[in-house]
Coordinates of C-alpha atoms in Angstrom, one line a residue:
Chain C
X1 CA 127.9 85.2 123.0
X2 CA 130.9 84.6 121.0
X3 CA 132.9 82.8 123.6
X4 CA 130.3 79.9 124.5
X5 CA 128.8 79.1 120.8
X6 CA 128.0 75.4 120.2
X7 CA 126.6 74.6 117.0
X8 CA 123.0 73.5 118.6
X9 CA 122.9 76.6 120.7
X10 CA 123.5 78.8 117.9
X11 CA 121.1 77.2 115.5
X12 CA 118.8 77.2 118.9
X13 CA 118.9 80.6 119.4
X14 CA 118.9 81.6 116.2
X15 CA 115.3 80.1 115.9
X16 CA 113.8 81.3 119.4
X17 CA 111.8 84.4 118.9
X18 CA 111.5 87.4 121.6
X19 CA 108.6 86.4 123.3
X20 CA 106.4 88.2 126.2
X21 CA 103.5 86.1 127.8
X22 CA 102.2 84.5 130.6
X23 CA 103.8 82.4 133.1
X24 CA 102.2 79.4 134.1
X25 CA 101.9 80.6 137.8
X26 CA 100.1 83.8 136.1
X27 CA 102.1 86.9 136.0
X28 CA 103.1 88.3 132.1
X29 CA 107.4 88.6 131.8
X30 CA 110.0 88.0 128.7
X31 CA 110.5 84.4 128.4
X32 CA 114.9 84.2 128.6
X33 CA 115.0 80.6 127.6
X34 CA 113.6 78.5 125.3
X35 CA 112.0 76.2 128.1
X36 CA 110.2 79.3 129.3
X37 CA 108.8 80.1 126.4
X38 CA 107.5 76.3 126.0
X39 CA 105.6 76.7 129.3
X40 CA 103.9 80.0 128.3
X41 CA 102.0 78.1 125.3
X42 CA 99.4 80.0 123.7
X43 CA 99.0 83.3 126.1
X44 CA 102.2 84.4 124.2
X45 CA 103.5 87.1 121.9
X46 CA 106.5 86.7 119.5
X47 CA 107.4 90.4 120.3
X48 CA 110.3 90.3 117.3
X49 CA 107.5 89.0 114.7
X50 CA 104.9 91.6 115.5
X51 CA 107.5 94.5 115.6
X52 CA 109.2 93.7 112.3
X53 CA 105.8 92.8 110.5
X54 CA 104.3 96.0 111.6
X55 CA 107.1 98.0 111.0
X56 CA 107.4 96.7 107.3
X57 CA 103.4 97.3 107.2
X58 CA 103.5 100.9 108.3
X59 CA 106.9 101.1 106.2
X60 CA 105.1 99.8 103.1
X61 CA 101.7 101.6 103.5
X62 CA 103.2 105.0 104.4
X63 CA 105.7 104.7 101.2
X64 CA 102.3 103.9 99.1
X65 CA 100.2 106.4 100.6
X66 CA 103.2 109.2 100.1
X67 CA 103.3 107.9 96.6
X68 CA 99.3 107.4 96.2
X69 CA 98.5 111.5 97.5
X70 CA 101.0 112.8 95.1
X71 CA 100.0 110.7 92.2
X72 CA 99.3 113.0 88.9
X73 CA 98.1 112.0 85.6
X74 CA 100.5 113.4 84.1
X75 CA 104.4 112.0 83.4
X76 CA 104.6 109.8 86.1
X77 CA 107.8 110.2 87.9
X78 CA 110.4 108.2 90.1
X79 CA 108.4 106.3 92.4
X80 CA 105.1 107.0 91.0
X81 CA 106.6 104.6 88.2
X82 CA 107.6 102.2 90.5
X83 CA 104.4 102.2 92.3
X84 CA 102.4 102.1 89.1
X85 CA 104.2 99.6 87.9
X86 CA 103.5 97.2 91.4
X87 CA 100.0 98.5 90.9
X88 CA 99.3 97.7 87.0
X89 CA 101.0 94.3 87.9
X90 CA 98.6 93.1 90.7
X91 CA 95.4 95.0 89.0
X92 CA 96.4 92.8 86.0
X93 CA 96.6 89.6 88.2
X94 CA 93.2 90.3 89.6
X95 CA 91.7 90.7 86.4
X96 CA 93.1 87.8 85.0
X97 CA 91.9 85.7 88.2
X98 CA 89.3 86.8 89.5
X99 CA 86.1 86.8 87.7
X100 CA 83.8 88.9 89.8
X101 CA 83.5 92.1 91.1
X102 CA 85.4 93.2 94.5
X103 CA 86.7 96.7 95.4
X104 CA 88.7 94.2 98.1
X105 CA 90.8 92.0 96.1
X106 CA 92.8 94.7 94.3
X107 CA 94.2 96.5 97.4
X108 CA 94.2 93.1 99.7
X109 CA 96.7 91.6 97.2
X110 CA 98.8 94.2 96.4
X111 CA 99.2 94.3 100.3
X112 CA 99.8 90.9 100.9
X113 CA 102.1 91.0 97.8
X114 CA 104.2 93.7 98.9
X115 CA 104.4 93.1 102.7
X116 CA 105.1 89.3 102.0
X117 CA 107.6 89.8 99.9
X118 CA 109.3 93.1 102.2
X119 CA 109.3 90.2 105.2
X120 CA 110.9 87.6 103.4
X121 CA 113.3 90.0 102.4
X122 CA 114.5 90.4 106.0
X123 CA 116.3 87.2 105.2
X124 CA 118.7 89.0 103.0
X125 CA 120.4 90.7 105.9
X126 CA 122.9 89.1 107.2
X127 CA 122.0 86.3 110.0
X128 CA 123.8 88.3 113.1
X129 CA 123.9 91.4 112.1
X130 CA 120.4 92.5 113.8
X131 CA 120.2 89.8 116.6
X132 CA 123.7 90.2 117.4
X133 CA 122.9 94.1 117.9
X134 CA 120.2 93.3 120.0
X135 CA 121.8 90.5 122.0
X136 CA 124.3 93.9 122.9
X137 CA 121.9 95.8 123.8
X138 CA 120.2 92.9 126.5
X139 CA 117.6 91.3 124.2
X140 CA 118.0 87.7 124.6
X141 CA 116.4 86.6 121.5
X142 CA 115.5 88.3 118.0
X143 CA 114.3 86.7 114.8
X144 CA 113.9 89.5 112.0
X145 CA 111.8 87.5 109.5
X146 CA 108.5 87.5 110.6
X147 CA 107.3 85.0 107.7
X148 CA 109.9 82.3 108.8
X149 CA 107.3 82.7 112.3
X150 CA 104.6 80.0 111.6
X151 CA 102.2 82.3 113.7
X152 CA 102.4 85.2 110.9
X153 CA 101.8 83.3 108.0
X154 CA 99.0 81.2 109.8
X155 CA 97.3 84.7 111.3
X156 CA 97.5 86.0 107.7
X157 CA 96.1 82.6 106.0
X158 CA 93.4 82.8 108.6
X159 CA 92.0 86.0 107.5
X160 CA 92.0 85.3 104.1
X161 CA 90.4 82.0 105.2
X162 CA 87.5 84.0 106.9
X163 CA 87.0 85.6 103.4
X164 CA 86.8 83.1 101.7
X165 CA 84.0 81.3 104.4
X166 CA 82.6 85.2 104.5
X167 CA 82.6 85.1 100.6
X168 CA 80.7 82.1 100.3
X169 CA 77.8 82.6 102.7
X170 CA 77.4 86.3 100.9
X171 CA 77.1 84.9 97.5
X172 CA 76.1 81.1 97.9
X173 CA 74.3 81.9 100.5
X174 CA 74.4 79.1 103.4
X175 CA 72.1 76.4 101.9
X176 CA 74.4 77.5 98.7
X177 CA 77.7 76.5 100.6
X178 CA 76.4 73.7 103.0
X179 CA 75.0 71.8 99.7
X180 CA 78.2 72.5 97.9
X181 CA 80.0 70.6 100.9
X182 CA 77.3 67.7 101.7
X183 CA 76.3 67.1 98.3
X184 CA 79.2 66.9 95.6
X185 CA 81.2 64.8 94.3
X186 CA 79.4 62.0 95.6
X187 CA 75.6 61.5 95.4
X188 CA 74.0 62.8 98.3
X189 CA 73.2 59.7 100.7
X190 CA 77.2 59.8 100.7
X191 CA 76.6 62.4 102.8
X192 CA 79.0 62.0 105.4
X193 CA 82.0 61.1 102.8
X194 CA 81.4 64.4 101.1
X195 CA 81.4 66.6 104.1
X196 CA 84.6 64.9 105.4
X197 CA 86.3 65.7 102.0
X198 CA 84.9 69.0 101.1
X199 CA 85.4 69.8 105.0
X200 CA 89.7 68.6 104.3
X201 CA 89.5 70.5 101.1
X202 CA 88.3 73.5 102.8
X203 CA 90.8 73.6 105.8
X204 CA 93.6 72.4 103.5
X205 CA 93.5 75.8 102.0
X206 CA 94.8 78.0 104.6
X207 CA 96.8 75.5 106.3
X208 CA 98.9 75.1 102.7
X209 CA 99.4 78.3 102.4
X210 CA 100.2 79.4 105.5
X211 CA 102.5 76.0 105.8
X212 CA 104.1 76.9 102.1
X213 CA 105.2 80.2 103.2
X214 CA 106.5 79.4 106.0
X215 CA 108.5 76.3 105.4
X216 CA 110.3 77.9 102.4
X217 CA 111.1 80.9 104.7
X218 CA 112.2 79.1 107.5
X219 CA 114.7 76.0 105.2
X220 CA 115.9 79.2 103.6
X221 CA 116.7 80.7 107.3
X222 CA 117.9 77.7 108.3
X223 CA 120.6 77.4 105.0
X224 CA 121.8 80.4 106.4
X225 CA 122.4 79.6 109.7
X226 CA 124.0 76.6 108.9
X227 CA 126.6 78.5 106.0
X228 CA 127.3 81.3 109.1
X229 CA 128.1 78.3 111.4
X230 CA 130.8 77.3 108.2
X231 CA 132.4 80.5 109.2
X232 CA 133.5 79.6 112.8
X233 CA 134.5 76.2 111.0
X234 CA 138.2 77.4 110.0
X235 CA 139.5 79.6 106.9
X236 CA 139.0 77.3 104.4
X237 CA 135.2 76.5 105.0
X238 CA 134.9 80.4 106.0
X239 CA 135.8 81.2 102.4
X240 CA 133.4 78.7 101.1
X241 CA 130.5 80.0 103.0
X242 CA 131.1 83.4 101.8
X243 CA 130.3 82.2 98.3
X244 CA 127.7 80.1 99.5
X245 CA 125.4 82.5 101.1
X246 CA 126.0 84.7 98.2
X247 CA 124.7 82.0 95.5
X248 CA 122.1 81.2 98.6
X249 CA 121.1 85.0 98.9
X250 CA 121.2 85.5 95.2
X251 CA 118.6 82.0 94.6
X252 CA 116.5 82.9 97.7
X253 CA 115.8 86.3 96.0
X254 CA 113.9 84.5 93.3
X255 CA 111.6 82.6 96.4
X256 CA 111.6 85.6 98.4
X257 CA 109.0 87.3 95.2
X258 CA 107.9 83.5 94.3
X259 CA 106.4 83.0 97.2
X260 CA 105.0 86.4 98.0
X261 CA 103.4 85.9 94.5
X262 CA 102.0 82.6 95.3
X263 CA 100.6 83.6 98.7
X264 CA 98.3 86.2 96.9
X265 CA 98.2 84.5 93.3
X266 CA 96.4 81.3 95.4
X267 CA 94.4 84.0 97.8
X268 CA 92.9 85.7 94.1
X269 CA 91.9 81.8 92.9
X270 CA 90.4 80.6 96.4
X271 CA 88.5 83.9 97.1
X272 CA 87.3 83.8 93.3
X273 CA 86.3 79.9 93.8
X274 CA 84.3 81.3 96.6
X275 CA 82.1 83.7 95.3
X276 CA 81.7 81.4 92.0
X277 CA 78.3 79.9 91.3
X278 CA 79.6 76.3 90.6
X279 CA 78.2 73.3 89.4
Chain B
X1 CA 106.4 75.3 116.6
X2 CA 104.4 77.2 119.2
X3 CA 101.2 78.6 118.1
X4 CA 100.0 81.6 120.2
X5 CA 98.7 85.0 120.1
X6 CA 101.2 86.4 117.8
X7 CA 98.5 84.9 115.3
X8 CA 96.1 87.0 116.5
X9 CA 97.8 90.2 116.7
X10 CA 99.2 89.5 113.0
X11 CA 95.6 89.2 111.8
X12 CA 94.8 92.2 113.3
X13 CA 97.8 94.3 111.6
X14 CA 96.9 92.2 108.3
X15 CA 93.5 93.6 108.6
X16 CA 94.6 96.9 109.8
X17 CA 96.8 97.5 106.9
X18 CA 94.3 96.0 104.0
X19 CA 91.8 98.7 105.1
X20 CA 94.4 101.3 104.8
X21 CA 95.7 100.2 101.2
X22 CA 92.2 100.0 100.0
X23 CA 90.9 103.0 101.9
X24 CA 93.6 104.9 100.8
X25 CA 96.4 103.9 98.6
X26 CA 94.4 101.5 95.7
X27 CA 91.7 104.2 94.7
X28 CA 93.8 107.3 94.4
X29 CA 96.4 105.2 92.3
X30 CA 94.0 103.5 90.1
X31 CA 92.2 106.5 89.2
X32 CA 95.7 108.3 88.5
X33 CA 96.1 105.1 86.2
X34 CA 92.4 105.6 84.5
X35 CA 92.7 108.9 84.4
X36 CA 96.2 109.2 82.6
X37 CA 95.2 105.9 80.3
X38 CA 92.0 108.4 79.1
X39 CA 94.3 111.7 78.8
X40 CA 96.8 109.4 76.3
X41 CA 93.8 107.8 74.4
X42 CA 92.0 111.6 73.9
X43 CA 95.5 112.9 72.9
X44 CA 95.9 110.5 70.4
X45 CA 92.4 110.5 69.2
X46 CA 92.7 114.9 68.5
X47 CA 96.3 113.7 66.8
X48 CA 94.5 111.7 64.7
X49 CA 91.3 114.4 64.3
X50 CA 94.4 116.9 63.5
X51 CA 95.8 115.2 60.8
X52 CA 92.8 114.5 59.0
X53 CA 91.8 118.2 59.6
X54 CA 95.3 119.2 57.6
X55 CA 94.9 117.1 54.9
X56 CA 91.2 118.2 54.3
X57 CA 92.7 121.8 54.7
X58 CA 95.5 120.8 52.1
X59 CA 92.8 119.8 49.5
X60 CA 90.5 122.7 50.2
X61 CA 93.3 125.2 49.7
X62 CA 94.7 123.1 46.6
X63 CA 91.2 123.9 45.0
X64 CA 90.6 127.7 45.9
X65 CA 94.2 128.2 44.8
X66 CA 92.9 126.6 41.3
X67 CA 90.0 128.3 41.8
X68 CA 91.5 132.0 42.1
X69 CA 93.8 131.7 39.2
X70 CA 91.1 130.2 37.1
X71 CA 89.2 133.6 38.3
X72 CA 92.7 135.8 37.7
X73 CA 93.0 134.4 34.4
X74 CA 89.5 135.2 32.9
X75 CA 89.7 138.8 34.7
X76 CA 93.2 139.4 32.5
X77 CA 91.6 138.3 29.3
X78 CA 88.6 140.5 30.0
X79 CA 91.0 143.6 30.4
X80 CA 92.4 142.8 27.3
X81 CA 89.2 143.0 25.6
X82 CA 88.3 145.8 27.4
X83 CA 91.4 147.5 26.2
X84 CA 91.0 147.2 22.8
X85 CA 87.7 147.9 22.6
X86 CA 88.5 151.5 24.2
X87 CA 91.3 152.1 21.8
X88 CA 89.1 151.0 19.0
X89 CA 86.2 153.7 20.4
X90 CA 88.9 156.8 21.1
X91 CA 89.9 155.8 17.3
X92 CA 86.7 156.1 16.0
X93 CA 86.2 159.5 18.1
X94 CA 89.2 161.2 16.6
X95 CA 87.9 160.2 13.4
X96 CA 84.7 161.5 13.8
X97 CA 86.1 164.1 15.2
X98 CA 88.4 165.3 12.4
X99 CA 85.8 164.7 10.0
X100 CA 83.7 166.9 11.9
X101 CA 86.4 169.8 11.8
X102 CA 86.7 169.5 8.6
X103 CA 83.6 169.7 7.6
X104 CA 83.1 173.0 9.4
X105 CA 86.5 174.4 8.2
X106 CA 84.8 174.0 4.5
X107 CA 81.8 175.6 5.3
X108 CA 83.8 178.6 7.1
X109 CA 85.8 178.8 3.5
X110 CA 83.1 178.6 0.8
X111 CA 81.3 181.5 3.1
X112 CA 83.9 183.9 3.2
X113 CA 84.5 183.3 -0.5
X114 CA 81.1 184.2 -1.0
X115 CA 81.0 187.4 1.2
X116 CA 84.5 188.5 -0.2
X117 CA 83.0 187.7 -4.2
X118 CA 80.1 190.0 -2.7
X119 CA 81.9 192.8 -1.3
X120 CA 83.8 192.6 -4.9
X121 CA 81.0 193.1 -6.7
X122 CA 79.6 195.7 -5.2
X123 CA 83.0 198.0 -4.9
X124 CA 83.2 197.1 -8.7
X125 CA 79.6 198.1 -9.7
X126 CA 80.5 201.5 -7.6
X127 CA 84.2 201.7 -9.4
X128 CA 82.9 201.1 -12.6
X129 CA 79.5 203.9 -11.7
X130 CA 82.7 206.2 -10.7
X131 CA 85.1 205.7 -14.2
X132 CA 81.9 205.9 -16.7
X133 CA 80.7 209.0 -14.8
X134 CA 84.3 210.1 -15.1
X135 CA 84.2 208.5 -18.2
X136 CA 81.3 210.2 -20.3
X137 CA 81.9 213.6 -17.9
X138 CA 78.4 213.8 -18.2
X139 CA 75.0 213.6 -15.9
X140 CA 73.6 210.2 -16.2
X141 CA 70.5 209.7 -14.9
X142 CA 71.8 208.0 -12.1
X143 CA 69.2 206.3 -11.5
X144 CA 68.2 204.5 -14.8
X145 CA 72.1 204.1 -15.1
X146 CA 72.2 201.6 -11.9
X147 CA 70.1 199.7 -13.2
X148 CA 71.5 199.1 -16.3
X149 CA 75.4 199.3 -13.8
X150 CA 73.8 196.5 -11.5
X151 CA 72.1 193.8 -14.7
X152 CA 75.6 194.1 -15.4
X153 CA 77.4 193.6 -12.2
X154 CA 74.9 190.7 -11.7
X155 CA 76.4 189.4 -14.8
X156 CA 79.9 189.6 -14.1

């Protein structure tokens, strides 16, 4: 692709995942441009996302579970401390959060602590180095951070957002949570005000933080696409983007575990918020 | 920004791995945790139990110590006394002893002073008998003679 680069049609294709769906006349295929993969609309799958998310998952789960079958109560050693350490950190979190009881929170943060933070990390590697790989081997299109794909963070928002409804129908019980939606914060012949805010309230929840995840993954993509396209911009911008995406790299670090903690730091407070008796 | 079933499929995986973690990585790891947390506190608590046992054991032996030389003491002074009372005793058995010998030895003396003064005077009343008869070269009535002989041997 080196020959034919244009700035829009590197940032383009930089931002189009690999995607397998549906054509509109019916039959599934890879989409190989990006109008193709406009027509497909929602019978679609961002093959790249999945594959890297799952991977990570199996990566992170099989690394705990190693860790997990061998752990002794004795001197804990090399990644036993490591793993304690993640662990003691979330449990700690939890605690300090949540005030109820829940055999699910524990584990369902520390996963979506870890595997957030393992897919932002994708964003470390170096912009071409994978899609440039694949683009040798015949793949058209490859995006390796599957949080920067507003269809991961949404799908993982989701769930936790069926928790938290699941959460409050088990321990408000319906009339509980209806009530807490039609009749606060203004007096009940308000009615209809109420529900429309409560109701904004209670989709806003999973919409932030699926929209907070993914917009600081994807600006920090898009930084480094735009410092690699430096380096096709002669020597002495090449030399300035190599210090660029090194401060960029070094700084996105810090959001990389930010925002990993935030995702399940907010998922703690709204599933505790749920199962909370309030006013 | 298309939306489409790559949502889906990542719930499923976020589901998917969720049960895993808490099926099988949280519980083993938190009970390792527990577990250890437990094993530390006991450790320290029978450190503690230790320590108090060894001073307790310091004082204990501190007072049998004073105990057994109290106890060493008094048995020394007793064997003193002991001692001198025995030498006192043997003395007193020599003496009586000695007196006791002595006594005997006296009694052994006086009789053969007796016996010997005895045996003297009868070999002088027969000696004496022998030179008057040699004396007088003459019968004496023997008889009438003794008598007068032995009143006076008897007085001699």
């Amino acid at each position: 692709m080196a020959s034919e680069i244009t700035p829009k049609g590197y940032i383009e294709h930089h931002l189009t995942n690999l995607t397998y769906g549906q054509f509109p006349d019916g039959h599934w295929g890879w989409a190989t441009n990006v109008a193709e993969v406009k027509q497909m609309g929602f019978m679609a799958i961002h093959v790249d996302s999945v594959l890297f998310a799952v991977l990570l998952g199996v990566g992170f789960s099989f690394f705990f579970y190693k860790v997990a079958k061998k752990a002794s109560t004795g001197v804990p050693q090399g990644f036993q401390n490591f793993c304690e350490w993640v662990i003691e950190f979330i449990d700690n979190s939890v605690r300090g959060s949540f005030t109820g009881k829940s055999n699910l929170i524990a584990p369902l943060s520390l996963t979506i602590f870890f595997w957030i933070m393992l897919m932002n990390m994708m964003d470390l590697i170096p912009i071409d180095w994978i899609p440039h790989l694949a683009y040798s081997m015949g793949i058209p299109f490859l995006k390796v951070v599957p949080t920067a794909d507003i269809n991961v963070t949404l799908g993982m928002s989701m769930t936790v957002f069926i928790l938290i409804l699941f959460y409050s129908f088990k321990f408000k019980g319906p009339g509980g949570f209806f009530s807490e939606l039609a009749f606060q914060p203004f007096p009940k012949w308000l009615m209809p005000a109420n529900l429309i805010l409560e109701g904004i309230n209670l989709i806003a929840k999973p919409i932030s933080l699926a929209l907070r995840l993914f917009g600081n993954l994807y600006a920090g993509e898009m930084i480094f696409i735009l410092i690699a396209l430096l380096y096709s911009a002669g020597w002495v911008l090449a030399g300035a983007g190599v210090f660029l995406q090194l401060g960029w790299a070094i700084f996105h670090i810090f959001i990389i575990m930010l925002q990993a903690f935030i995702f399940m730091t907010l998922t703690i407070v709204y599933l505790d918020m749920a199962q909370q008796e309030h006013h | 920004m298309n939306i489409n079933l790559t949502l889906i499929m990542q719930s499923i995986s976020f589901v998917l791995f969720v049960w895993f973690c808490m099926r099988f990585v949280w519980p083993p790891m938190i009970a390792a945790l527990t577990q250890r947390k437990k094993q530390i506190s006991d450790g320290l608590a029978a450190a503690d139990k230790g320590l108090k046992a060894e001073a307790e054991a310091m004082v204990q032996a501190e007072t049998d110590i004073a105990a057994a030389k109290s106890q060493a003491n008094e048995i020394i002074s007793k064997a003193e006394k002991r001692g001198s009372e025995i030498v006192d005793e043997a003395k007193a058995d020599a003496k009586a002893e000695a007196d006791r010998i002595l006594v005997a030895a006296n009694a052994e003396i006086d009789q053969e002073f007796n016996r010997a003064k005895e045996q003297l005077r009868t070999q002088v009343a027969s000696i004496v008998i022998q030179g008057a008869e040699k004396v007088l070269e003459k019968e004496i009535d023997e008889k009438a003679h003794t008598d007068i002989v032995n009143k006076l041997v008897a007085e001699i």
